Coordinates of C-alpha atoms and ligand atoms in Angstrom, one line a residue:
M1 CA 46.6 97.8 126.3
D2 CA 49.5 96.2 128.2
K3 CA 52.1 96.2 125.4
K4 CA 54.9 93.6 125.6
W5 CA 57.6 92.7 123.1
W6 CA 56.5 89.0 123.2
K7 CA 52.9 89.9 122.5
E8 CA 54.1 91.6 119.2
A9 CA 56.5 88.9 118.2
V10 CA 56.3 86.0 115.8
V11 CA 58.1 82.9 117.0
Y12 CA 59.8 80.3 114.8
Q13 CA 60.3 76.8 116.2
I14 CA 63.5 75.0 115.3
Y15 CA 63.7 71.2 115.8
P16 CA 67.5 71.1 115.7
R17 CA 67.9 67.5 114.6
S18 CA 66.1 68.2 111.4
F19 CA 66.9 71.9 110.6
M20 CA 70.3 72.0 109.0
D21 CA 73.4 69.7 109.1
S22 CA 76.7 71.5 108.8
N23 CA 79.2 68.5 109.1
G24 CA 77.7 65.8 107.0
D25 CA 76.7 63.4 109.7
G26 CA 73.1 63.5 108.7
I27 CA 72.0 65.2 111.9
G28 CA 71.1 68.9 112.2
D29 CA 73.4 70.9 114.5
L30 CA 74.0 74.4 115.9
N31 CA 76.4 75.6 113.2
G32 CA 73.8 74.5 110.7
I33 CA 71.3 76.8 112.5
T34 CA 73.8 79.6 112.5
S35 CA 74.3 79.2 108.7
R36 CA 70.6 79.7 108.1
L37 CA 69.9 82.7 110.3
D38 CA 69.7 85.1 107.3
Y39 CA 66.8 83.0 106.0
L40 CA 65.0 83.5 109.3
K41 CA 65.8 87.2 109.3
D42 CA 64.4 87.5 105.8
L43 CA 61.2 85.7 106.9
G44 CA 60.9 88.3 109.6
V45 CA 60.6 86.2 112.7
D46 CA 61.5 87.8 116.0
V47 CA 62.1 84.9 118.3
I48 CA 63.4 81.4 117.8
W49 CA 62.1 78.6 120.1
L50 CA 64.9 76.0 120.0
S51 CA 63.9 72.4 120.9
P52 CA 66.4 70.9 123.4
V53 CA 70.1 70.9 122.5
Y54 CA 71.5 69.7 125.9
Q55 CA 73.5 66.5 126.4
S56 CA 71.1 63.6 125.9
P57 CA 71.1 59.9 125.0
N58 CA 68.3 60.8 122.6
D59 CA 65.7 58.2 123.7
D60 CA 63.2 61.0 123.0
N61 CA 65.4 63.1 120.7
G62 CA 66.7 65.4 123.4
Y63 CA 63.7 65.6 125.6
D64 CA 65.6 63.2 127.9
I65 CA 68.4 65.4 129.3
S66 CA 71.6 64.0 131.0
D67 CA 73.4 67.3 131.5
Y68 CA 71.5 70.6 131.5
R69 CA 74.7 72.7 131.2
A70 CA 76.3 70.8 128.3
I71 CA 75.5 70.8 124.5
M72 CA 74.6 67.4 122.9
Q73 CA 77.8 66.2 121.2
E74 CA 75.9 65.6 117.9
F75 CA 74.7 69.2 117.9
G76 CA 78.2 70.8 118.6
T77 CA 79.9 72.6 121.4
M78 CA 79.1 75.3 123.9
E79 CA 81.3 77.6 121.8
D80 CA 79.0 76.8 118.8
F81 CA 76.0 77.7 121.0
D82 CA 77.6 81.0 122.1
R83 CA 78.3 81.9 118.5
M84 CA 74.8 81.0 117.4
L85 CA 73.3 83.1 120.2
S86 CA 75.5 86.0 119.3
E87 CA 74.6 85.8 115.6
M88 CA 70.9 85.6 116.5
H89 CA 71.2 88.7 118.6
K90 CA 73.1 90.6 115.9
R91 CA 70.1 90.0 113.7
G92 CA 67.6 91.2 116.4
I93 CA 66.4 87.7 116.9
R94 CA 65.8 86.5 120.4
L95 CA 66.3 82.9 121.6
V96 CA 63.9 80.9 123.8
M97 CA 65.3 77.6 125.0
D98 CA 63.3 74.5 125.7
L99 CA 63.2 73.8 129.5
V100 CA 62.6 70.1 130.2
V101 CA 62.3 69.7 133.9
N102 CA 59.3 67.4 134.5
H103 CA 61.9 64.7 134.0
T104 CA 65.5 64.0 133.2
S105 CA 67.3 61.3 131.4
D106 CA 68.0 58.1 133.4
E107 CA 71.6 58.9 132.5
H108 CA 71.6 62.2 134.4
K109 CA 74.0 62.0 137.3
W110 CA 71.1 62.8 139.7
F111 CA 69.3 59.6 138.7
V112 CA 72.5 57.5 138.5
E113 CA 72.9 58.5 142.2
S114 CA 69.3 58.2 143.1
R115 CA 68.9 54.6 142.0
K116 CA 72.1 53.5 143.9
S117 CA 70.4 53.2 147.3
K118 CA 67.4 54.1 149.3
D119 CA 69.4 56.5 151.5
N120 CA 71.4 58.1 148.7
P121 CA 71.3 62.0 149.0
Y122 CA 69.6 62.1 145.6
R123 CA 67.0 59.4 146.3
D124 CA 64.2 61.9 146.7
Y125 CA 65.1 63.8 143.5
Y126 CA 62.8 61.3 141.8
I127 CA 59.5 59.5 142.6
W128 CA 60.2 56.0 144.0
R129 CA 57.4 53.7 145.4
D130 CA 57.2 50.1 146.7
A131 CA 55.3 47.5 144.8
K132 CA 51.6 47.3 145.6
E133 CA 50.4 43.7 145.9
G134 CA 53.5 42.6 144.0
K135 CA 52.8 45.0 141.1
E136 CA 53.2 48.6 140.0
P137 CA 52.3 51.2 142.7
N138 CA 49.2 52.3 140.6
N139 CA 47.5 51.8 137.3
W140 CA 49.0 54.9 135.5
G141 CA 50.0 54.6 131.8
S142 CA 53.0 56.2 130.2
C143 CA 52.4 58.7 127.3
F144 CA 54.8 56.4 125.4
S145 CA 52.9 53.2 126.1
G146 CA 53.1 50.7 128.9
S147 CA 53.0 51.4 132.6
A148 CA 54.2 54.7 134.0
W149 CA 56.3 52.7 136.5
K150 CA 59.6 50.8 136.0
Y151 CA 60.9 48.3 138.5
D152 CA 64.5 48.9 139.5
P153 CA 66.0 45.7 141.0
Q154 CA 69.0 47.5 142.6
T155 CA 66.7 48.9 145.4
E156 CA 63.6 46.7 144.6
M157 CA 61.4 49.7 144.0
Y158 CA 59.5 51.3 141.1
Y159 CA 60.2 54.8 139.7
L160 CA 57.7 57.0 137.9
H161 CA 58.1 57.9 134.3
L162 CA 55.2 59.6 132.6
F163 CA 57.1 59.3 129.3
S164 CA 59.8 56.8 128.3
T165 CA 61.4 54.5 130.8
K166 CA 64.5 56.6 130.2
Q167 CA 62.7 59.7 131.4
P168 CA 62.3 59.4 135.2
D169 CA 60.0 62.2 136.6
L170 CA 61.6 64.7 139.0
N171 CA 60.1 65.1 142.4
W172 CA 59.1 68.7 142.5
E173 CA 57.9 68.4 146.1
N174 CA 61.6 68.3 147.0
P175 CA 62.9 71.9 147.5
A176 CA 66.4 70.7 146.5
V177 CA 65.1 69.7 143.1
R178 CA 63.5 73.1 142.7
K179 CA 66.7 74.9 143.7
E180 CA 68.8 72.8 141.2
V181 CA 66.3 73.7 138.4
F182 CA 66.3 77.4 139.3
D183 CA 70.1 77.6 139.5
M184 CA 70.3 76.0 136.1
M185 CA 67.8 78.4 134.6
N186 CA 69.7 81.4 136.1
W187 CA 72.9 80.0 134.5
W188 CA 71.3 80.0 131.1
C189 CA 69.7 83.5 131.6
E190 CA 73.2 84.8 132.6
K191 CA 74.4 83.5 129.2
G192 CA 71.9 85.9 127.6
I193 CA 69.0 83.8 126.4
D194 CA 65.6 85.4 126.2
G195 CA 63.2 82.9 127.6
F196 CA 62.0 79.4 128.0
R197 CA 59.4 77.1 126.5
M198 CA 58.5 74.8 129.4
D199 CA 58.0 71.2 128.5
V200 CA 54.9 69.5 130.1
I201 CA 55.2 72.1 132.9
S202 CA 51.5 71.4 133.8
M203 CA 52.5 67.9 135.0
I204 CA 55.2 68.7 137.5
S205 CA 52.9 68.5 140.6
K206 CA 51.5 65.0 141.0
P207 CA 48.1 64.3 142.7
E208 CA 48.4 63.6 146.5
G209 CA 48.9 59.9 147.2
L210 CA 49.3 59.0 143.5
P211 CA 45.8 57.4 143.3
D212 CA 44.8 55.1 140.5
G213 CA 43.4 56.9 137.4
K214 CA 40.3 56.2 135.3
I215 CA 41.0 53.6 132.6
P216 CA 39.4 55.0 129.4
E217 CA 37.0 52.6 127.6
G218 CA 39.1 50.2 125.6
G219 CA 42.2 51.6 127.2
L220 CA 45.0 49.6 128.9
Y221 CA 46.1 51.9 131.7
G222 CA 44.7 54.6 134.0
D223 CA 45.1 58.3 133.3
S224 CA 47.7 59.7 135.6
G225 CA 45.7 62.9 136.2
C226 CA 49.0 64.7 136.6
V227 CA 47.9 67.9 134.9
N228 CA 47.3 71.1 136.8
G229 CA 48.4 69.4 140.0
P230 CA 47.9 70.7 143.6
H231 CA 51.1 72.7 143.8
V232 CA 51.9 73.6 140.2
H233 CA 51.1 77.3 140.6
E234 CA 53.1 77.5 143.8
Y235 CA 56.1 76.1 142.0
L236 CA 55.8 78.4 139.1
Q237 CA 55.4 81.5 141.3
E238 CA 58.5 80.4 143.1
M239 CA 60.3 80.0 139.8
N240 CA 59.1 83.4 138.8
R241 CA 60.5 84.9 142.0
E242 CA 63.8 83.0 141.9
V243 CA 64.5 83.4 138.1
L244 CA 61.9 84.8 135.7
S245 CA 61.3 88.1 137.4
K246 CA 65.0 89.0 137.2
Y247 CA 65.2 89.1 133.4
D248 CA 63.2 90.4 130.4
L249 CA 62.1 87.0 129.3
M250 CA 59.3 85.4 127.3
T251 CA 58.0 82.2 128.8
V252 CA 55.5 79.7 127.4
G253 CA 54.2 76.7 129.3
E254 CA 53.5 73.6 127.3
C255 CA 50.4 72.7 129.3
A256 CA 48.8 69.4 128.3
G257 CA 45.3 69.4 129.8
V258 CA 45.2 73.1 130.5
T259 CA 41.7 74.6 130.7
I260 CA 40.9 78.3 130.1
E261 CA 40.4 78.8 133.8
E262 CA 43.8 77.2 134.6
A263 CA 45.4 79.2 131.7
E264 CA 44.3 82.4 133.4
K265 CA 46.5 81.4 136.3
Y266 CA 49.5 80.1 134.3
A267 CA 49.6 83.1 132.0
S268 CA 47.9 85.7 134.2
A269 CA 48.4 89.3 133.1
D270 CA 49.9 90.1 136.6
G271 CA 53.0 88.3 135.4
K272 CA 53.3 86.1 138.5
E273 CA 53.9 82.9 136.5
L274 CA 54.4 82.7 132.7
S275 CA 53.8 84.9 129.6
M276 CA 51.6 82.5 127.9
V277 CA 50.7 78.8 127.5
F278 CA 50.2 76.2 124.7
Q279 CA 46.7 74.8 125.0
F280 CA 46.0 71.4 123.6
E281 CA 42.2 71.5 123.2
L282 CA 42.5 72.3 119.5
V283 CA 45.1 69.7 118.5
D284 CA 43.5 67.0 120.7
L285 CA 40.1 67.4 118.9
A286 CA 38.9 64.4 117.0
S287 CA 40.8 62.0 119.3
G288 CA 39.5 58.4 119.5
T289 CA 39.5 55.5 121.8
Y290 CA 43.3 55.3 121.5
G291 CA 43.8 59.0 121.7
K292 CA 45.5 60.5 118.7
W293 CA 45.7 57.2 116.8
T294 CA 42.7 57.8 114.6
D295 CA 41.9 59.0 111.1
K296 CA 39.1 61.3 112.2
R297 CA 39.2 64.9 110.8
V298 CA 38.3 67.9 112.9
P299 CA 34.9 69.4 112.0
L300 CA 35.3 73.1 111.3
K301 CA 32.5 73.9 113.8
D302 CA 34.6 72.3 116.6
F303 CA 37.8 74.1 115.4
K304 CA 35.9 77.4 115.5
R305 CA 34.3 76.7 118.9
V306 CA 37.7 75.9 120.5
M307 CA 39.6 78.8 119.0
T308 CA 36.8 81.2 119.8
A309 CA 36.7 80.1 123.4
W310 CA 40.4 80.8 123.9
Q311 CA 40.3 84.1 122.0
T312 CA 37.3 85.5 123.8
E313 CA 37.7 84.1 127.4
L314 CA 41.4 84.9 127.8
E315 CA 41.1 88.4 126.4
G316 CA 42.4 90.9 129.0
K317 CA 43.1 88.2 131.5
A318 CA 46.0 86.2 129.9
W319 CA 47.8 86.0 126.6
N320 CA 47.2 83.3 123.9
S321 CA 49.8 81.5 122.0
L322 CA 48.7 80.6 118.4
F323 CA 49.9 77.4 116.8
L324 CA 48.6 74.6 114.5
G325 CA 51.8 72.6 114.4
N326 CA 55.0 71.7 116.2
H327 CA 57.5 68.8 116.5
D328 CA 54.8 66.7 118.2
Q329 CA 52.0 67.2 115.6
P330 CA 51.5 66.0 112.1
R331 CA 52.0 68.8 109.5
C332 CA 49.1 71.3 110.0
L333 CA 48.6 71.5 106.2
S334 CA 47.8 67.8 106.1
R335 CA 45.8 67.7 109.4
F336 CA 43.7 70.9 109.0
G337 CA 44.1 71.8 105.3
D338 CA 44.3 70.2 101.9
D339 CA 47.8 69.0 101.0
S340 CA 46.9 67.8 97.5
P341 CA 49.1 69.2 94.7
E342 CA 46.2 71.2 93.3
Y343 CA 45.3 72.9 96.6
R344 CA 48.5 72.8 98.7
V345 CA 49.5 76.4 98.2
V346 CA 46.1 78.1 98.7
S347 CA 45.2 75.9 101.6
A348 CA 48.5 76.5 103.4
K349 CA 48.1 80.3 102.9
M350 CA 44.4 80.1 104.1
L351 CA 45.4 78.2 107.3
A352 CA 48.2 80.8 108.0
T353 CA 45.8 83.7 107.5
C354 CA 43.2 82.1 109.8
L355 CA 45.8 81.7 112.6
H356 CA 48.0 84.8 112.2
M357 CA 45.1 87.3 112.1
M358 CA 44.0 86.1 115.6
Q359 CA 45.0 87.7 119.0
G360 CA 48.0 86.0 120.5
T361 CA 51.7 85.2 119.7
P362 CA 51.9 83.1 116.5
Y363 CA 54.3 80.2 116.3
V364 CA 55.6 79.0 112.9
Y365 CA 56.9 75.5 113.0
Q366 CA 60.0 74.9 110.7
G367 CA 58.8 74.0 107.2
D368 CA 55.2 75.1 107.7
E369 CA 56.2 78.4 106.0
L370 CA 57.0 76.3 102.9
G371 CA 53.8 74.4 102.9
M372 CA 55.6 71.2 103.8
K373 CA 53.1 68.3 104.3
N374 CA 53.0 64.8 105.9
V375 CA 55.5 62.4 104.5
P376 CA 54.5 58.8 103.5
F377 CA 56.1 56.2 105.8
H378 CA 55.8 52.7 104.2
D379 CA 57.3 50.5 107.0
L380 CA 57.6 50.7 110.7
S381 CA 61.4 50.7 110.3
E382 CA 61.2 54.1 108.6
F383 CA 59.8 55.7 111.8
R384 CA 62.2 57.2 114.4
D385 CA 59.8 58.4 117.1
I386 CA 59.6 56.3 120.3
E387 CA 55.9 57.4 120.8
S388 CA 54.9 55.9 117.4
I389 CA 57.0 52.8 117.6
N390 CA 55.8 51.9 121.1
A391 CA 52.2 52.7 120.3
F392 CA 52.4 50.4 117.2
H393 CA 53.7 47.5 119.3
E394 CA 51.3 48.0 122.2
L395 CA 48.1 48.5 120.3
T396 CA 48.7 45.8 117.6
G397 CA 50.3 43.5 120.2
A398 CA 47.2 43.7 122.4
G399 CA 45.0 43.1 119.3
K400 CA 43.3 46.5 119.8
V401 CA 44.2 47.9 116.4
A402 CA 45.0 46.0 113.2
P403 CA 48.6 46.6 111.9
D404 CA 47.4 48.2 108.6
D405 CA 45.1 50.5 110.5
M406 CA 47.9 51.5 112.9
M407 CA 50.3 52.2 110.0
R408 CA 47.6 54.5 108.5
Y409 CA 47.2 56.3 111.9
L410 CA 51.0 56.6 112.3
N411 CA 51.1 58.2 108.8
L412 CA 48.3 60.6 109.6
R413 CA 49.2 61.6 113.2
G414 CA 52.7 60.5 113.9
R415 CA 55.2 63.0 115.1
D416 CA 57.8 62.0 112.6
N417 CA 55.7 63.8 109.9
A418 CA 57.0 67.1 111.3
R419 CA 60.6 65.8 111.9
T420 CA 61.7 65.1 108.4
P421 CA 64.5 67.3 107.2
M422 CA 63.8 71.0 106.5
Q423 CA 63.7 71.3 102.7
W424 CA 66.2 73.9 101.6
D425 CA 66.6 73.3 97.9
D426 CA 66.3 70.6 95.2
T427 CA 69.8 69.1 95.7
A428 CA 70.3 65.6 97.4
S429 CA 68.6 65.4 100.8
A430 CA 66.9 68.7 100.1
G431 CA 70.1 70.5 100.9
F432 CA 69.7 69.5 104.6
T433 CA 72.8 67.3 104.6
T434 CA 75.6 66.1 102.4
G435 CA 75.5 62.8 104.3
T436 CA 72.7 60.3 105.0
P437 CA 69.8 62.0 106.8
W438 CA 68.8 60.4 110.2
I439 CA 65.2 60.3 108.9
K440 CA 63.7 60.1 105.4
V441 CA 63.3 63.3 103.4
G442 CA 59.9 64.4 102.0
P443 CA 59.5 63.2 98.4
D444 CA 58.3 66.6 97.3
Y445 CA 61.5 68.4 98.1
E446 CA 62.5 69.1 94.5
T447 CA 59.5 71.5 94.2
V448 CA 58.7 72.3 97.8
N449 CA 61.9 74.0 99.1
A450 CA 63.1 77.3 100.5
K451 CA 65.2 78.2 97.5
N452 CA 62.3 77.8 95.0
E453 CA 59.8 79.6 97.3
M454 CA 62.0 82.6 98.1
A455 CA 62.2 83.2 94.4
D456 CA 58.5 82.8 93.8
P457 CA 56.5 85.9 94.8
D458 CA 53.3 83.7 95.1
S459 CA 54.8 81.0 97.3
V460 CA 53.7 80.0 100.7
Y461 CA 57.0 81.4 102.0
N462 CA 56.4 84.8 100.7
Y463 CA 52.8 84.8 101.9
Y464 CA 54.0 83.9 105.5
K465 CA 56.5 86.7 105.1
K466 CA 53.7 89.2 104.3
L467 CA 51.6 88.0 107.3
I468 CA 54.6 88.3 109.6
H469 CA 55.5 91.8 108.4
L470 CA 51.9 92.9 108.6
R471 CA 51.9 92.1 112.3
K472 CA 54.7 94.6 112.8
E473 CA 52.7 97.3 111.1
K474 CA 49.2 96.6 112.5
D475 CA 48.5 97.0 116.2
I476 CA 45.0 95.7 115.4
M477 CA 46.5 92.3 114.5
V478 CA 48.1 92.1 117.9
Y479 CA 45.7 93.9 120.2
G480 CA 42.4 94.0 118.4
T481 CA 39.4 92.3 120.0
Y482 CA 38.2 89.0 118.3
E483 CA 34.6 88.3 117.5
L484 CA 33.4 85.2 115.7
L485 CA 30.7 85.6 113.0
D486 CA 28.4 82.8 111.7
P487 CA 29.4 80.2 114.3
E488 CA 27.1 77.6 112.6
D489 CA 28.7 77.8 109.2
E490 CA 30.5 74.5 108.6
A491 CA 32.6 75.7 105.6
L492 CA 33.6 79.3 106.4
Y493 CA 35.5 80.6 109.4
V494 CA 34.7 84.3 109.6
Y495 CA 35.7 86.6 112.4
T496 CA 36.4 90.3 113.1
R497 CA 39.1 92.1 114.9
T498 CA 38.4 95.6 116.4
L499 CA 40.7 98.2 117.8
G500 CA 39.2 101.6 118.4
D501 CA 37.3 102.6 115.3
Q502 CA 39.3 100.2 113.1
K503 CA 38.0 96.8 112.1
L504 CA 39.3 93.7 110.2
L505 CA 37.1 91.1 108.6
V506 CA 38.8 87.7 108.2
M507 CA 37.1 85.3 105.8
C508 CA 38.5 81.8 105.4
N509 CA 36.9 79.1 103.2
F510 CA 38.0 75.7 104.7
T511 CA 36.6 73.8 101.8
K512 CA 37.5 73.3 98.1
E513 CA 33.9 74.1 97.2
E514 CA 33.0 77.7 96.3
Q515 CA 31.0 79.3 99.1
E516 CA 28.6 82.3 99.2
Y517 CA 29.1 84.9 101.9
T518 CA 27.5 88.3 102.6
V519 CA 30.0 90.8 103.8
P520 CA 28.5 93.0 106.5
E521 CA 27.6 96.6 105.7
T522 CA 30.2 97.7 108.2
F523 CA 32.8 96.7 105.7
A524 CA 31.5 98.7 102.8
G525 CA 34.5 100.7 101.4
A526 CA 36.9 98.5 103.3
E527 CA 40.1 97.6 101.5
V528 CA 41.8 94.2 101.0
L529 CA 44.6 93.8 103.5
I530 CA 45.8 90.4 102.3
S531 CA 44.4 87.5 100.4
N532 CA 45.6 84.1 98.9
Y533 CA 43.8 85.0 95.6
P534 CA 44.0 88.1 93.4
Q535 CA 41.2 90.5 94.5
S536 CA 39.4 93.1 92.4
G537 CA 38.6 95.4 95.3
A538 CA 36.3 94.7 98.2
A539 CA 32.6 95.4 98.5
A540 CA 29.9 94.8 101.2
G541 CA 27.1 92.4 100.3
A542 CA 27.0 89.0 98.6
R543 CA 30.3 87.6 97.4
K544 CA 31.8 84.2 96.6
L545 CA 34.8 82.6 98.3
R546 CA 36.7 80.3 96.0
A547 CA 38.4 77.0 97.1
Y548 CA 40.3 77.7 100.3
E549 CA 40.1 81.4 99.7
A550 CA 41.2 83.7 102.5
V551 CA 40.4 87.4 102.4
V552 CA 41.1 90.0 105.0
L553 CA 39.3 93.4 104.7
E554 CA 40.4 96.4 106.7
T555 CA 38.2 99.5 107.3
K556 CA 40.1 102.7 106.8
Ligands
LIG601 O1 55.3 66.8 124.8 C1 54.3 66.5 125.8 C2 53.2 65.8 125.3 O2 52.1 65.8 125.8 C3 53.5 64.9 124.2 O3 53.2 63.6 124.6 C4 52.7 65.4 123.0 O4 51.5 66.1 123.4 C5 52.2 64.1 122.3 O5 53.3 63.5 121.9 C6 51.3 64.5 121.1 O6 50.9 63.2 120.6 C7 56.5 67.3 125.3 C8 57.5 67.4 124.1 O7 56.9 68.4 123.3 C9 57.6 66.1 123.5 O8 58.4 66.2 122.3 C10 58.2 65.1 124.4 O9 58.3 63.8 123.8 C11 57.5 65.0 125.7 O10 57.1 66.3 126.2 C12 58.3 64.4 126.8 O11 59.4 65.4 127.1
LIG602 CA1 75.5 67.5 112.0

């Protein structure tokens, strides 16, 4: 087996705006992160993926960067960053930065120059096109509603923005752009960071000629088709030669639209591009006419099918990342589990068991280790996320979705669910800030918080801690081969892991109803490795699995 530190690591994602505020302005910051590193050391995580902290006007909460080599004022200074990095390294924790180079902010000096004139030296850093028949150059829609093109009167042309109008797409066909990006990446690597999470990196190469896309039934705009474009692998192999290959880095590509076949290229074992990718097949399940804006739940059979495809087809060819949540998703407990007061704890532990016992690098999103759940938003004014606010106005404005339905969908699937402040303790604002938090705090913070859970041996926190520490002791968790059992079962997710003559059996009940299961003879005499319920020894043959029960058996 090709052992790598990043295959054996557990990654913790910090969304800095919501993690910890150190100066009372209601906004998380770098010194706040530094003050909480002992908590992360205790949890046992090996790597921190830090969402963007660069200078930004915050149209998309830092994913719109105006200076790649400066720290956002609200988050602190470069000295604060250097101290945070040093304190992480002192604790043996590595830092992976968020690299957002599909686009910049429209306030980046490159775009300020580019829009000045058609012959400006920076003009071709971005994607400008003339109107077509007096309208946008093609029918592409932005991920944040509306057209993907914005007309700029100064030079009477349109520029492309796959995300907000303040996030103009960079022109990766321009070698000068690639060089700027690589120089900036080397600058951060020389500061001692340990890797990059690459924002929408599968979108950087646009289809030749920027042709119209298919308009989905009921949709308003064409699909840009900008995923896995014609030159994306060339660009990433160049990035690998110019930057990545020079350091001992972990890299993960956020690859919307990636297929397993493409993932084998992005994350190939030959190390020519990236270490691993985030796939979106799982979190995009149960999408509707208007994409994520739906109240559909994911049937377990589909969940098992997708996870199994990635587990079995990448094995030996490329490396999986494992995640159920991040800053773009609703809380995984609410989406895939049962966040009711009665079942919150066992369900959160079951989901964590199901994910962490798989092959790949697990990602823990801040607060999921506490069993934080979706937060009720009662009015559009309580939302902060441009994606949600724009979608509400576009879909209700066009009469496509009733306002009440849209509020329900925003509550179920909106990104703000994962962006409410980290719940540290039961004091005001959950100990996140002494000021007024930039976004509402979850109403359950007096019970669901790190202080309570660290003190409670049966908490979700201490269960995650056990799972994370197990991974350091058990090569089979990292390198064992995955095999799904009982694919047709719509209540139980059961799979094995095999390494040499050792085997694990992972049984997860995704329902609150008690389920019957027959443990294979192979596991006669096996011992319980971990469970979210007290276990009285393990035995082969018929057994019951209680509500959301997760049991892992290990052969000796
Ligand atoms: O997200 C890319 C992306 O596809 C998002 O649109 C996400 O999948 C979607 O919001 C889920 O509904 C990355 C960042 O993670 C996201 O926070 C940024 O808003 C986006 O790129 C633009 O930088
Ligand atoms: Ca602050």
